[in-house]
Coordinates of C-alpha atoms and ligand atoms in Angstrom, one line a residue:
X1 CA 0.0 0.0 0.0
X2 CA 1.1 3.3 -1.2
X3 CA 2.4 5.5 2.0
X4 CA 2.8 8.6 0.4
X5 CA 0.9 11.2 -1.6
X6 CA 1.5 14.5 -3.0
X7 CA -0.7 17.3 -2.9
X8 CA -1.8 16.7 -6.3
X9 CA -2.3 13.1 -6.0
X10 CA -4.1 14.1 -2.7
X11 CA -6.0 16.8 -4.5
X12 CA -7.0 14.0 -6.8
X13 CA -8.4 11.4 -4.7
X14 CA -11.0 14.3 -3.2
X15 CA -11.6 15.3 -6.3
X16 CA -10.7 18.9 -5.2
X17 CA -8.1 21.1 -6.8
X18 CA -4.4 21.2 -6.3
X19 CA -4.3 24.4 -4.9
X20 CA -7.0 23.7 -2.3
X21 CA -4.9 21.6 -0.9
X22 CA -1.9 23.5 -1.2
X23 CA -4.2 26.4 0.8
X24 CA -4.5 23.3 3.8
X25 CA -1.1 22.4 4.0
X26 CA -0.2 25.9 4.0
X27 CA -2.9 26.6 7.2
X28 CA -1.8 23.6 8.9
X29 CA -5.2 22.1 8.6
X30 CA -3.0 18.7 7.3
X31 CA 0.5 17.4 7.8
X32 CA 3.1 17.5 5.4
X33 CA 6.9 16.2 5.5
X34 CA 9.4 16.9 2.7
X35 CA 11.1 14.5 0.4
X36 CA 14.8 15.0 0.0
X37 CA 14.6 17.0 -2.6
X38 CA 11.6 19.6 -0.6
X39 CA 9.1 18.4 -2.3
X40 CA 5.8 18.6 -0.1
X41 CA 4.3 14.8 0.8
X42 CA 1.0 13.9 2.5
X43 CA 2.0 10.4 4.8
X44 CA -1.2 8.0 4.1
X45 CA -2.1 8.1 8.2
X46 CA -2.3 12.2 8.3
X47 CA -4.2 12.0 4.7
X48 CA -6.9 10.0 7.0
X49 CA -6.3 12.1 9.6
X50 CA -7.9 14.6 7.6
X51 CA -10.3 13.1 5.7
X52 CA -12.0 11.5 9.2
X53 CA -12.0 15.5 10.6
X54 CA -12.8 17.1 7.6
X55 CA -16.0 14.7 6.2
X56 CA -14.4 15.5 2.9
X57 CA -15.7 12.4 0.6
X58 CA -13.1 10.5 -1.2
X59 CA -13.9 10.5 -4.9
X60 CA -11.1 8.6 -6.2
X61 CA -10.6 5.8 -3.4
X62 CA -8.4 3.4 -5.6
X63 CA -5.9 6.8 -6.1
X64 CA -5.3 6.2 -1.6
X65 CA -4.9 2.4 -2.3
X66 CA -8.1 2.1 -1.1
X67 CA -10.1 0.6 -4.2
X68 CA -12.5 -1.7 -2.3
X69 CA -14.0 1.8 -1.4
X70 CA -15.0 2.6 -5.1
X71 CA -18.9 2.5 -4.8
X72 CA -19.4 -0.6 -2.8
X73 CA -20.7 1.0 0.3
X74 CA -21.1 5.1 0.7
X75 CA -22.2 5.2 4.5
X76 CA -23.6 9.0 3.7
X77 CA -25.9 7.6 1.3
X78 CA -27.1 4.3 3.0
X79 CA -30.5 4.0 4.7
X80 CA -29.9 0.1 5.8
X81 CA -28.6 -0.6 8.9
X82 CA -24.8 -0.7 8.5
X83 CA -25.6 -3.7 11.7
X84 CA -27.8 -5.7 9.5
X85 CA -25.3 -5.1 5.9
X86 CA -22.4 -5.9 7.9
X87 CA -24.3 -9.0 9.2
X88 CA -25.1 -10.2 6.0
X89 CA -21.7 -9.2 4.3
X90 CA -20.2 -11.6 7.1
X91 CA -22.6 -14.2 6.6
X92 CA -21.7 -14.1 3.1
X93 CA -17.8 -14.1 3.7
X94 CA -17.6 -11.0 1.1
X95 CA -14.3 -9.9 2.7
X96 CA -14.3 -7.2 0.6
X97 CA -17.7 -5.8 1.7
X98 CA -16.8 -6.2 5.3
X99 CA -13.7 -4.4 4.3
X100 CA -15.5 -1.3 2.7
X101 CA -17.9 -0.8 5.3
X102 CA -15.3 -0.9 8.0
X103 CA -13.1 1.4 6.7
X104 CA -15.2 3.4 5.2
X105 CA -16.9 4.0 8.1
X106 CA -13.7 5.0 10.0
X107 CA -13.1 7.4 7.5
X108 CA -16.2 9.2 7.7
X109 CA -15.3 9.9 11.5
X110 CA -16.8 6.5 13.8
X111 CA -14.4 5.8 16.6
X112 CA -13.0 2.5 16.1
X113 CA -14.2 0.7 19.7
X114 CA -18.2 2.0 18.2
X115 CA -17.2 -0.5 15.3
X116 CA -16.2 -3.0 16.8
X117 CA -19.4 -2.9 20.1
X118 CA -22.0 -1.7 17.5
X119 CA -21.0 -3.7 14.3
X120 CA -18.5 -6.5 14.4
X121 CA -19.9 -8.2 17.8
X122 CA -23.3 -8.2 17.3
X123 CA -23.1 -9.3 13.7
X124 CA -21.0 -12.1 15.9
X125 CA -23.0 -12.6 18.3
X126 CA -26.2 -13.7 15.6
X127 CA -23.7 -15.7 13.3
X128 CA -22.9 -17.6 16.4
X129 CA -26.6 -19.0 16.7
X130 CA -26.5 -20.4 13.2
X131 CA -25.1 -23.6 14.2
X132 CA -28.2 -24.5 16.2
X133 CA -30.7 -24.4 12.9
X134 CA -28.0 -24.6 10.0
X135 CA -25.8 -27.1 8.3
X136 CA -22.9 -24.8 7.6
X137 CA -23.4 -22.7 10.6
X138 CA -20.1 -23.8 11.8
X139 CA -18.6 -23.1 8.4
X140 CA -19.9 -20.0 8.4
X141 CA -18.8 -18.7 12.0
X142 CA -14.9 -20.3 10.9
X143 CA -15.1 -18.1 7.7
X144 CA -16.8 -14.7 9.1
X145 CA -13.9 -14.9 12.0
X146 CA -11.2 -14.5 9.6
X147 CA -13.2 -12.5 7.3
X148 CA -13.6 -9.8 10.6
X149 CA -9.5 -10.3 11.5
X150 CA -8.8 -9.0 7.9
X151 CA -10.7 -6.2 7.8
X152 CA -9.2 -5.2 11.5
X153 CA -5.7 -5.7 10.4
X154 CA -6.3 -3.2 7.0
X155 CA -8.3 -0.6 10.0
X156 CA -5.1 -0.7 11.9
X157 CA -2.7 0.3 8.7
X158 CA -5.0 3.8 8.4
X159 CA -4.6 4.1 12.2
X160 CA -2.0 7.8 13.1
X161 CA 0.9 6.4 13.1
X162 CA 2.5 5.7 16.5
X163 CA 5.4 7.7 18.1
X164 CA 8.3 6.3 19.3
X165 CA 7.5 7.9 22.9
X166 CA 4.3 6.6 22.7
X167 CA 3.4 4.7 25.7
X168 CA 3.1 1.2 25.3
X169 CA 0.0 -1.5 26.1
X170 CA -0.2 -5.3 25.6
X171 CA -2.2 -7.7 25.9
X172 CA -3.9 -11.2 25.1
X173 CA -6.1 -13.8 26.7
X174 CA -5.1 -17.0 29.0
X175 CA -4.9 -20.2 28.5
X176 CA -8.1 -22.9 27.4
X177 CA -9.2 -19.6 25.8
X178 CA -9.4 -19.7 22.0
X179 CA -10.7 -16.4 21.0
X180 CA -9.0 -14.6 18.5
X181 CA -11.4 -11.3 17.9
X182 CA -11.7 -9.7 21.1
X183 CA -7.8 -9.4 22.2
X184 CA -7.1 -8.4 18.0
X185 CA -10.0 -5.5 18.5
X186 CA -8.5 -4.4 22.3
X187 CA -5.2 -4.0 20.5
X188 CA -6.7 -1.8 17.5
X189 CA -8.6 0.1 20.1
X190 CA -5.4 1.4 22.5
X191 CA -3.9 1.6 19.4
X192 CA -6.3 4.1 17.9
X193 CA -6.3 6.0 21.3
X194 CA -2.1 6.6 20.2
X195 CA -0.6 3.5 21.9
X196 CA 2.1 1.2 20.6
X197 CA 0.4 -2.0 20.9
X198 CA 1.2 -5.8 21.1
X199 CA -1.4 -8.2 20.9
X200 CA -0.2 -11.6 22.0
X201 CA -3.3 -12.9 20.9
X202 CA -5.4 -16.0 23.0
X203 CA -3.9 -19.0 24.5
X204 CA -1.1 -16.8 26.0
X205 CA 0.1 -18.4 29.6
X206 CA 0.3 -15.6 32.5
X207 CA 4.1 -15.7 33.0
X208 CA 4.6 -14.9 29.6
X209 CA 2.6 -11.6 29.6
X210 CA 4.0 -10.4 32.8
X211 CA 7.6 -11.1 31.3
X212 CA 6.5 -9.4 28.0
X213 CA 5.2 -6.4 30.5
X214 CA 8.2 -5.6 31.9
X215 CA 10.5 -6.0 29.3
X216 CA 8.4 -4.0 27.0
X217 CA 8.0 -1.3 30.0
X218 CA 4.2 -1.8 29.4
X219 CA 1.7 0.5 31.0
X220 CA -1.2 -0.6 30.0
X221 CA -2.5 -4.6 29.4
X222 CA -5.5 -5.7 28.3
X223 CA -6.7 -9.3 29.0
X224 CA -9.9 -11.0 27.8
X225 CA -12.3 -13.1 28.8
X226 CA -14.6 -15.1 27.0
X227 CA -15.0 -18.7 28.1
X228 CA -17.7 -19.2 30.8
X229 CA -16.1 -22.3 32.6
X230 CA -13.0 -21.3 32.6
X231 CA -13.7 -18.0 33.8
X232 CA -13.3 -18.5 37.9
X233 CA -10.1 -19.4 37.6
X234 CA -8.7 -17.0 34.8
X235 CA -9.9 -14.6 37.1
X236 CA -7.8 -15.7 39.7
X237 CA -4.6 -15.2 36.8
X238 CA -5.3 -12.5 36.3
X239 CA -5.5 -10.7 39.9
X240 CA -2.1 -12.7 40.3
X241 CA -0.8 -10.7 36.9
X242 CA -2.3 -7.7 38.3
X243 CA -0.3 -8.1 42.2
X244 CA 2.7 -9.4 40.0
X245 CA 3.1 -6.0 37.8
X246 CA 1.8 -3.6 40.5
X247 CA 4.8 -2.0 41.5
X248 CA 5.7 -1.9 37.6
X249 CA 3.0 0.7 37.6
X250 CA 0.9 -1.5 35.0
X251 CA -2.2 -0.7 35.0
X252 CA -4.7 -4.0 33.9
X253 CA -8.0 -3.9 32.0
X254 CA -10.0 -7.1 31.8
X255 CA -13.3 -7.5 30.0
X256 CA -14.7 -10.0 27.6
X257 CA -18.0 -12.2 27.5
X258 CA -17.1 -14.7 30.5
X259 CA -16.1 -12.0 32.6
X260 CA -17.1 -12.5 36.4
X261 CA -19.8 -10.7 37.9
X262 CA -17.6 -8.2 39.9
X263 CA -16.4 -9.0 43.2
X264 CA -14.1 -8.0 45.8
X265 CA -10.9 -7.6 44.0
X266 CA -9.6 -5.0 46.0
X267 CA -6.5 -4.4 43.5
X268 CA -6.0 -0.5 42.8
X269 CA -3.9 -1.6 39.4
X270 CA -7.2 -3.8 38.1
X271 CA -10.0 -2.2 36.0
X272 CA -12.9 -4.3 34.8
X273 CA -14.0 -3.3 31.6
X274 CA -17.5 -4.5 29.1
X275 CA -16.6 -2.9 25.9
X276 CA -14.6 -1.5 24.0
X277 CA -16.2 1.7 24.2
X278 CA -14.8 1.4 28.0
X279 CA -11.5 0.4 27.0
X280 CA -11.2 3.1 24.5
X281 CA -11.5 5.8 27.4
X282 CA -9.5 4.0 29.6
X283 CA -6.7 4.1 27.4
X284 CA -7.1 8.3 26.7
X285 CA -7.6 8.8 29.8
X286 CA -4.5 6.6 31.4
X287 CA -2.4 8.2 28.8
X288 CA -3.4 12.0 29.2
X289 CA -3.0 11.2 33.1
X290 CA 0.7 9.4 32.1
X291 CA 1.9 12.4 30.0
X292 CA 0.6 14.9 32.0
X293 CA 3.0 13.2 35.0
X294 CA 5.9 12.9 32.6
X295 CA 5.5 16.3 31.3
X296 CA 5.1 17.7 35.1
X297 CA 8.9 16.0 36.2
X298 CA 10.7 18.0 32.9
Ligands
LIG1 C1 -16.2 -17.7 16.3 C2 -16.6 -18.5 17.5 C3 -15.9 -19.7 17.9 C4 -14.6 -20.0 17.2 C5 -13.5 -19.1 17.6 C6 -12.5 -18.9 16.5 C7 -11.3 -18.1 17.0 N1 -10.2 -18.7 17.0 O1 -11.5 -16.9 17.4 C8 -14.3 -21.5 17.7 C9 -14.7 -22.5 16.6 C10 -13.0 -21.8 18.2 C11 -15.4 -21.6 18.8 C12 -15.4 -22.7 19.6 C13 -16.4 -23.0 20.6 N2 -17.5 -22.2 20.8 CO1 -17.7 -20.5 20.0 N3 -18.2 -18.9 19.2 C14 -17.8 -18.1 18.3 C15 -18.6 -16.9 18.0 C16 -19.5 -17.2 16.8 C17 -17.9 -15.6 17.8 C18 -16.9 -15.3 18.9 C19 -16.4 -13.9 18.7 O2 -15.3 -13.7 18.1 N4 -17.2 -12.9 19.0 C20 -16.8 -11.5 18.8 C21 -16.3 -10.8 20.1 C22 -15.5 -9.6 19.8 O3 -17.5 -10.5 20.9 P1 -17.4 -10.6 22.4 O4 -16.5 -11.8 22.8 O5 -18.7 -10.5 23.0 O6 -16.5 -9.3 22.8 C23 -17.1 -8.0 23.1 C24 -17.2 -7.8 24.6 O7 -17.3 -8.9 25.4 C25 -16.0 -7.0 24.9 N5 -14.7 -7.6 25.3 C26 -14.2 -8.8 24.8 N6 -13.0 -8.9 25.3 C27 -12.7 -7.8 26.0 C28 -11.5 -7.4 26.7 C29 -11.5 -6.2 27.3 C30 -10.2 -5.7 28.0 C31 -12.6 -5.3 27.3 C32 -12.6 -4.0 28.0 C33 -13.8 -5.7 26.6 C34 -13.8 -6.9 26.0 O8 -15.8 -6.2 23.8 C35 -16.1 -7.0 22.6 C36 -16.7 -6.1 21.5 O9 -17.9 -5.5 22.0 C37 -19.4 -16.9 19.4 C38 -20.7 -16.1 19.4 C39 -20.6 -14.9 20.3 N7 -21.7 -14.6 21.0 O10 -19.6 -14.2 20.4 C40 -19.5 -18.4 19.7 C41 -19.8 -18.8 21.1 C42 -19.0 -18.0 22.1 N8 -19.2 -20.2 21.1 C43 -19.9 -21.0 21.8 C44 -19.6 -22.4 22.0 C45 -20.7 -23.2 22.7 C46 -18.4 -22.9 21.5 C47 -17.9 -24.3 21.7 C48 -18.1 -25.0 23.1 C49 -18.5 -25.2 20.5 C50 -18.1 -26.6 20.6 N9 -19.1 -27.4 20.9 O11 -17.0 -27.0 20.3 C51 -16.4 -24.2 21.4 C52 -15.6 -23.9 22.7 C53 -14.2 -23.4 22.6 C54 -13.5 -23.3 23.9 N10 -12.3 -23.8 24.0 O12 -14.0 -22.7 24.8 C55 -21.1 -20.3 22.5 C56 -20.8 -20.1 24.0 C57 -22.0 -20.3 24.8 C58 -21.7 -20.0 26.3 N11 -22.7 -20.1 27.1 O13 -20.7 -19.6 26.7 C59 -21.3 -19.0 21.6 C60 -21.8 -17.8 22.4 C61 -22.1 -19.4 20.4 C62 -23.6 -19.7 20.8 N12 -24.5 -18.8 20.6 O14 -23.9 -20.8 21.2 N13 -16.2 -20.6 18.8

């Protein structure tokens, strides 16, 4: 995927006029950097940046790399239920419809967590009842899984692009817990709220995140849960992670499906969590709190 854009080739892909955005650049409303040779270049993440402020309509999608855009699914012009569409597109396995809606609805200015609570889980949520009353129910849940992981993984390339002072959050899910989804969307989430994220993805024993944690000077990890029987006891883990990385300074989100009704945890560190919606403030708000401290000791 092309990074980089000039003005013109910016100018072309909103169908506006090279001066225009010459005028922008030259107000600051978007970032530029300079090749080499000065030349002005718009980076692919601040071309977003502006496109998801501005509302500007991107006429020629392909022209940003983005040709799955080109008239498949206008979210300005759409009276459906982007729920229900995306359902179906799931059910389907049209990765590239799933792909379109996604992104173009991130591009038209929904937060990324909103996605993921008011599209991707519910849609889910009903393709996970097929089983019950279909013959490729099963199939279907398999295929719409990785279907939903693509289009995440193309989300998180149009994400700003991280700093390397950026502060930096893991996370995953324990043991006897296969799901892949929910740690891939907690990890496009903090990183959409301007963290540098590793997602360790499920099955990933406790040690092994707490080692990860400190060596990666973590601040933030993210843990789900989503299986029911197991949940009593990854609970446990994950109190023990939480006393383990306390005087790290790590502060420990948990949420998922299977999450225990809350009890008395008592840990100052541990924050439960029930969507990403949650998670996405958490994250802005343990970062401004992070930067304002580090900014306060200069
Ligand atoms: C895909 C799928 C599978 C796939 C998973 C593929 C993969 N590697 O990811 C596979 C085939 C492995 C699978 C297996 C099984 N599955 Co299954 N599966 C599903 C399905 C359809 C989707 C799961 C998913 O990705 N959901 C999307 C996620 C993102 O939604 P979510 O978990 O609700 O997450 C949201 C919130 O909880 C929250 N959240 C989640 N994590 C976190 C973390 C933090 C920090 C925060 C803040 C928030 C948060 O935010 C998310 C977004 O809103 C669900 C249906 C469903 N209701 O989800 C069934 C479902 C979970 N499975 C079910 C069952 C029964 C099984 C099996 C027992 C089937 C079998 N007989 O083998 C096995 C058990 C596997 C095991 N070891 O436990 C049942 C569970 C019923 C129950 N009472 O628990 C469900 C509900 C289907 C159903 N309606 O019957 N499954």
């Amino acid at each position: 995927m092309k990074q980089f854009f000039s003005p013109k080739e910016f100018a072309a892909a909103l169908g506006v006029s090279e001066s225009t955005v010459r005028r922008w650049v030259d107000g600051g409303t978007i970032n530029v950097s300079r090749t080499a040779g000065g030349h002005r270049r718009i980076e692919l993440t601040d071309a977003i940046g502006f496109i998801r402020a501005s509302g500007m309509p991107v006429r020629e999608p392909q022209l940003l790399g983005l040709a799955e855009l080109d008239g498949t699914f206008d979210p300005a012009q759409r009276t459906d239920d982007p729920a229900q569409l995306l359902c179906a597109a799931l059910e389907r396995g049209d990765a590239v419809q799933v792909r379109a809606m996604l992104v173009s609805m991130y591009l038209a200015g929904h937060a990324v967590a909103d996605l993921c609570d008011g599209l991707i889980a519910p849609a889910m949520h009903k393709i996970g009842t097929f089983w019950e009353h279909r013959d490729d129910g099963i199939m279907i849940e398999h295929r719409a899984t990785d279907v939903a992981i693509a289009a995440l993984n193309q989300l998180r390339t149009l994400l700003p692009a991280q700093t390397a002072d950026a502060p930096v959050a893991l996370g995953g899910a324990l043991p006897d817990d296969p799901y892949l989804l929910p740690s891939l969307m907690a990890a496009t989430v903090v990183a959409a709220q301007g963290w540098r994220e590793t997602n360790l993805g499920p099955q990933t024993p406790a040690d092994v995140l707490i080692a990860a944690a400190r060596d990666s000077q973590a601040q933030l990890v993210w843990l789900s849960i989503s299986v029911d029987d197991v949940a009593v006891d990854q609970m446990r883990q994950v109190t023990r992670i939480a006393d383990e990385l306390r005087d790290d300074g790590v502060s420990i989100v948990v949420g998922g499906r299977g999450l225990p009704q809350p009890g008395q945890r008592n840990r100052t560190n541990l924050h439960e969590a029930r969507s990403m919606t949650e998670l996405a403030a958490f994250a802005r708000g343990l970062r401004a709190s992070r930067t304002g401290i580090a900014a306060a000791h200069q």
